[in-house]
mmCIF file of C-alpha atoms in Angstrom:
data_model
loop_
_atom_site.group_PDB
_atom_site.id
_atom_site.type_symbol
_atom_site.label_atom_id
_atom_site.label_comp_id
_atom_site.label_asym_id
_atom_site.label_seq_id
_atom_site.Cartn_x
_atom_site.Cartn_y
_atom_site.Cartn_z
ATOM 1 C CA UNK A 25 -180.729 7.404 -46.687
ATOM 2 C CA UNK A 26 -178.080 8.467 -49.203
ATOM 3 C CA UNK A 27 -174.617 9.506 -48.060
ATOM 4 C CA UNK A 28 -172.665 12.106 -49.984
ATOM 5 C CA UNK A 29 -168.989 11.417 -48.984
ATOM 6 C CA UNK A 30 -166.064 13.767 -48.759
ATOM 7 C CA UNK A 31 -163.450 13.490 -51.471
ATOM 8 C CA UNK A 32 -160.695 11.891 -49.474
ATOM 9 C CA UNK A 33 -160.869 8.044 -49.756
ATOM 10 C CA UNK A 34 -160.123 7.478 -46.086
ATOM 11 C CA UNK A 35 -162.860 9.946 -45.130
ATOM 12 C CA UNK A 36 -165.250 8.080 -47.427
ATOM 13 C CA UNK A 37 -164.593 4.910 -45.551
ATOM 14 C CA UNK A 38 -165.085 6.554 -42.165
ATOM 15 C CA UNK A 39 -168.162 8.268 -43.554
ATOM 16 C CA UNK A 40 -169.524 4.943 -44.679
ATOM 17 C CA UNK A 41 -169.218 3.604 -41.203
ATOM 18 C CA UNK A 42 -171.200 6.571 -39.936
ATOM 19 C CA UNK A 43 -173.807 6.332 -42.652
ATOM 20 C CA UNK A 44 -174.331 2.687 -41.709
ATOM 21 C CA UNK A 45 -174.767 3.623 -38.052
ATOM 22 C CA UNK A 46 -177.296 6.401 -38.920
ATOM 23 C CA UNK A 47 -179.288 4.011 -41.174
ATOM 24 C CA UNK A 48 -179.418 1.353 -38.547
ATOM 25 C CA UNK A 49 -180.426 3.707 -35.650
ATOM 26 C CA UNK A 50 -183.128 5.373 -37.810
ATOM 27 C CA UNK A 51 -184.255 2.110 -39.365
ATOM 28 C CA UNK A 52 -183.806 3.633 -42.789
ATOM 29 C CA UNK A 53 -182.884 1.896 -46.038
ATOM 30 C CA UNK A 54 -179.380 2.827 -47.127
ATOM 31 C CA UNK A 55 -178.491 3.481 -50.745
ATOM 32 C CA UNK A 56 -174.674 3.631 -51.265
ATOM 33 C CA UNK A 57 -173.503 5.518 -54.403
ATOM 34 C CA UNK A 58 -170.195 4.629 -55.865
ATOM 35 C CA UNK A 59 -167.102 5.882 -53.974
ATOM 36 C CA UNK A 60 -164.919 8.552 -55.558
ATOM 37 C CA UNK A 61 -161.480 7.738 -56.548
ATOM 38 C CA UNK A 62 -160.184 11.399 -56.413
ATOM 39 C CA UNK A 63 -161.876 14.507 -57.364
ATOM 40 C CA UNK A 64 -160.286 16.344 -60.200
ATOM 41 C CA UNK A 65 -162.564 19.119 -61.361
ATOM 42 C CA UNK A 66 -162.488 18.551 -65.119
ATOM 43 C CA UNK A 67 -162.847 14.771 -64.942
ATOM 44 C CA UNK A 68 -166.059 12.968 -65.951
ATOM 45 C CA UNK A 69 -168.255 11.089 -63.357
ATOM 46 C CA UNK A 70 -167.426 7.759 -64.803
ATOM 47 C CA UNK A 71 -163.742 8.204 -64.453
ATOM 48 C CA UNK A 72 -164.192 9.444 -60.863
ATOM 49 C CA UNK A 73 -166.270 6.744 -59.443
ATOM 50 C CA UNK A 74 -165.559 3.129 -58.437
ATOM 51 C CA UNK A 75 -168.060 0.300 -57.409
ATOM 52 C CA UNK A 76 -168.997 0.037 -53.797
ATOM 53 C CA UNK A 77 -167.876 -3.668 -53.530
ATOM 54 C CA UNK A 78 -164.209 -2.673 -53.923
ATOM 55 C CA UNK A 79 -164.434 -1.054 -50.433
ATOM 56 C CA UNK A 80 -167.545 -2.605 -48.846
ATOM 57 C CA UNK A 81 -168.588 -6.258 -48.712
ATOM 58 C CA UNK A 82 -172.246 -6.416 -49.592
ATOM 59 C CA UNK A 83 -172.793 -9.688 -47.726
ATOM 60 C CA UNK A 84 -171.512 -8.251 -44.507
ATOM 61 C CA UNK A 85 -173.647 -5.164 -44.862
ATOM 62 C CA UNK A 86 -176.704 -7.512 -45.325
ATOM 63 C CA UNK A 87 -175.610 -9.456 -42.143
ATOM 64 C CA UNK A 88 -175.534 -6.115 -40.139
ATOM 65 C CA UNK A 89 -179.293 -5.905 -40.559
ATOM 66 C CA UNK A 90 -179.175 -2.632 -42.592
ATOM 67 C CA UNK A 91 -181.698 -2.651 -45.508
ATOM 68 C CA UNK A 92 -180.182 -1.511 -48.841
ATOM 69 C CA UNK A 93 -181.347 -0.062 -52.117
ATOM 70 C CA UNK A 94 -179.297 -0.222 -55.258
ATOM 71 C CA UNK A 95 -178.137 3.331 -56.019
ATOM 72 C CA UNK A 96 -179.197 2.871 -59.657
ATOM 73 C CA UNK A 97 -182.796 2.832 -58.537
ATOM 74 C CA UNK A 98 -182.571 6.115 -56.540
ATOM 75 C CA UNK A 99 -183.771 8.469 -59.324
ATOM 76 C CA UNK A 100 -186.926 6.482 -59.909
ATOM 77 C CA UNK A 101 -187.590 5.693 -56.235
ATOM 78 C CA UNK A 102 -187.072 9.385 -55.075
ATOM 79 C CA UNK A 103 -188.394 11.155 -58.244
ATOM 80 C CA UNK A 104 -185.052 12.750 -58.900
ATOM 81 C CA UNK A 105 -184.942 14.778 -55.659
ATOM 82 C CA UNK A 106 -184.230 14.670 -51.971
ATOM 83 C CA UNK A 107 -187.031 15.415 -49.566
ATOM 84 C CA UNK A 108 -184.827 16.129 -46.588
ATOM 85 C CA UNK A 109 -181.195 16.853 -45.879
ATOM 86 C CA UNK A 110 -179.229 15.733 -42.871
ATOM 87 C CA UNK A 111 -176.550 18.292 -42.386
ATOM 88 C CA UNK A 112 -173.860 16.965 -40.043
ATOM 89 C CA UNK A 113 -171.024 19.353 -40.821
ATOM 90 C CA UNK A 114 -171.584 23.001 -41.774
ATOM 91 C CA UNK A 115 -168.235 23.785 -43.178
ATOM 92 C CA UNK A 116 -168.098 21.098 -45.779
ATOM 93 C CA UNK A 117 -170.934 22.388 -48.058
ATOM 94 C CA UNK A 118 -170.205 25.804 -49.509
ATOM 95 C CA UNK A 119 -166.665 25.488 -50.897
ATOM 96 C CA UNK A 120 -166.209 25.466 -54.705
ATOM 97 C CA UNK A 121 -164.724 22.007 -54.853
ATOM 98 C CA UNK A 122 -167.659 20.747 -52.806
ATOM 99 C CA UNK A 123 -169.977 22.345 -55.476
ATOM 100 C CA UNK A 124 -168.202 20.397 -58.120
ATOM 101 C CA UNK A 125 -168.646 17.220 -55.981
ATOM 102 C CA UNK A 126 -172.266 17.990 -55.472
ATOM 103 C CA UNK A 127 -172.877 18.410 -59.163
ATOM 104 C CA UNK A 128 -170.932 15.275 -60.081
ATOM 105 C CA UNK A 129 -172.830 13.339 -57.363
ATOM 106 C CA UNK A 130 -176.250 14.505 -58.678
ATOM 107 C CA UNK A 131 -175.231 13.579 -62.226
ATOM 108 C CA UNK A 132 -173.954 10.143 -61.157
ATOM 109 C CA UNK A 133 -177.301 9.280 -59.503
ATOM 110 C CA UNK A 134 -179.463 10.953 -62.187
ATOM 111 C CA UNK A 135 -181.037 13.538 -59.944
ATOM 112 C CA UNK A 136 -182.509 16.744 -61.107
ATOM 113 C CA UNK A 137 -180.471 19.817 -60.510
ATOM 114 C CA UNK A 138 -183.395 22.168 -60.382
ATOM 115 C CA UNK A 139 -185.057 20.105 -57.519
ATOM 116 C CA UNK A 140 -181.806 19.814 -55.438
ATOM 117 C CA UNK A 141 -180.476 23.334 -54.736
ATOM 118 C CA UNK A 142 -176.859 23.609 -53.798
ATOM 119 C CA UNK A 143 -176.038 24.529 -50.183
ATOM 120 C CA UNK A 144 -175.460 28.232 -49.824
ATOM 121 C CA UNK A 145 -174.181 30.666 -47.202
ATOM 122 C CA UNK A 146 -177.114 31.934 -45.117
ATOM 123 C CA UNK A 147 -177.711 35.388 -43.725
ATOM 124 C CA UNK A 148 -175.881 34.355 -40.525
ATOM 125 C CA UNK A 149 -172.791 33.456 -42.412
ATOM 126 C CA UNK A 150 -173.220 29.729 -41.968
ATOM 127 C CA UNK A 151 -173.517 27.241 -44.808
ATOM 128 C CA UNK A 152 -176.908 25.626 -45.061
ATOM 129 C CA UNK A 153 -179.365 23.713 -47.116
ATOM 130 C CA UNK A 154 -183.066 24.469 -47.119
ATOM 131 C CA UNK A 155 -185.121 21.748 -45.470
ATOM 132 C CA UNK A 156 -182.295 20.380 -43.340
ATOM 133 C CA UNK A 157 -182.110 18.598 -40.009
ATOM 134 C CA UNK A 158 -180.900 19.371 -37.404
ATOM 135 C CA UNK A 159 -180.314 23.025 -37.264
ATOM 136 C CA UNK A 160 -176.744 23.004 -36.081
ATOM 137 C CA UNK A 161 -175.726 25.151 -33.143
ATOM 138 C CA UNK A 162 -171.991 24.420 -33.577
ATOM 139 C CA UNK A 163 -169.678 23.492 -36.451
ATOM 140 C CA UNK A 164 -170.211 19.813 -36.293
ATOM 141 C CA UNK A 165 -172.884 17.397 -35.098
ATOM 142 C CA UNK A 166 -171.537 14.882 -32.627
ATOM 143 C CA UNK A 167 -173.640 11.923 -31.574
ATOM 144 C CA UNK A 168 -172.741 10.313 -28.278
ATOM 145 C CA UNK A 169 -175.487 7.700 -28.476
ATOM 146 C CA UNK A 170 -177.920 6.182 -30.902
ATOM 147 C CA UNK A 171 -180.666 7.850 -28.969
ATOM 148 C CA UNK A 172 -179.169 11.290 -29.970
ATOM 149 C CA UNK A 173 -179.473 10.377 -33.560
ATOM 150 C CA UNK A 174 -183.074 9.184 -33.235
ATOM 151 C CA UNK A 175 -184.070 12.409 -31.431
ATOM 152 C CA UNK A 176 -182.289 14.726 -33.802
ATOM 153 C CA UNK A 177 -182.904 13.134 -37.158
ATOM 154 C CA UNK A 178 -186.269 11.491 -36.963
ATOM 155 C CA UNK A 179 -188.327 12.364 -40.130
ATOM 156 C CA UNK A 180 -191.038 10.886 -42.369
ATOM 157 C CA UNK A 181 -189.220 12.217 -45.384
ATOM 158 C CA UNK A 182 -188.754 9.390 -48.037
ATOM 159 C CA UNK A 183 -185.487 10.326 -49.606
ATOM 160 C CA UNK A 184 -182.869 11.830 -47.379
ATOM 161 C CA UNK A 185 -179.338 12.925 -48.115
ATOM 162 C CA UNK A 186 -176.624 12.546 -45.320
ATOM 163 C CA UNK A 187 -174.229 15.351 -46.322
ATOM 164 C CA UNK A 188 -170.551 14.673 -45.740
ATOM 165 C CA UNK A 189 -170.677 12.176 -42.721
ATOM 166 C CA UNK A 190 -167.202 12.162 -41.080
ATOM 167 C CA UNK A 191 -166.200 12.241 -37.476
ATOM 168 C CA UNK A 192 -169.740 12.942 -36.380
ATOM 169 C CA UNK A 193 -170.202 9.896 -34.094
ATOM 170 C CA UNK A 194 -168.344 9.357 -30.882
ATOM 171 C CA UNK A 195 -168.151 5.631 -31.177
ATOM 172 C CA UNK A 196 -166.010 5.359 -28.028
ATOM 173 C CA UNK A 197 -168.777 6.983 -25.840
ATOM 174 C CA UNK A 198 -171.375 4.760 -27.466
ATOM 175 C CA UNK A 199 -169.431 1.580 -26.737
ATOM 176 C CA UNK A 200 -168.825 2.686 -23.079
ATOM 177 C CA UNK A 201 -172.386 3.591 -22.572
ATOM 178 C CA UNK A 202 -173.521 0.098 -23.714
ATOM 179 C CA UNK A 203 -171.187 -1.759 -21.245
#
């Protein structure tokens, strides 16, 4: 499971929390690409990214029970393409700035542009990616339990992109349901 985060740093941190939860619920290996400093369209990927350990403690992640894969191994492990896309927010994918982020992200992880088509507006006017789960009925996917995630996102696909996780998990409901 590979998260593609929003450009805002606070949103990236919140998205990381959700990506960890998704990986744990689905028993998937998590590969965390570098975080983005700030997106400026003309900047190079190297100037835009910063190492994960500035924001995330790798030892604490190991203690959480989530398996991880070094992001530098993604291209070889996945053959340069994603097999499945988890779309959790329809509105984030089709804007021009998101296109630039998508391109920079693929370049950063050494993925093939031809094999990873950019999200586009579908006939129904909604933004989408071919081969995505779930088919969203509303603007955002909101999970109220780990069971929701398992039911909606179970797949045998090897390499999965979690597109723009942010405010998609109702952690308060989950905590209350576990009491």
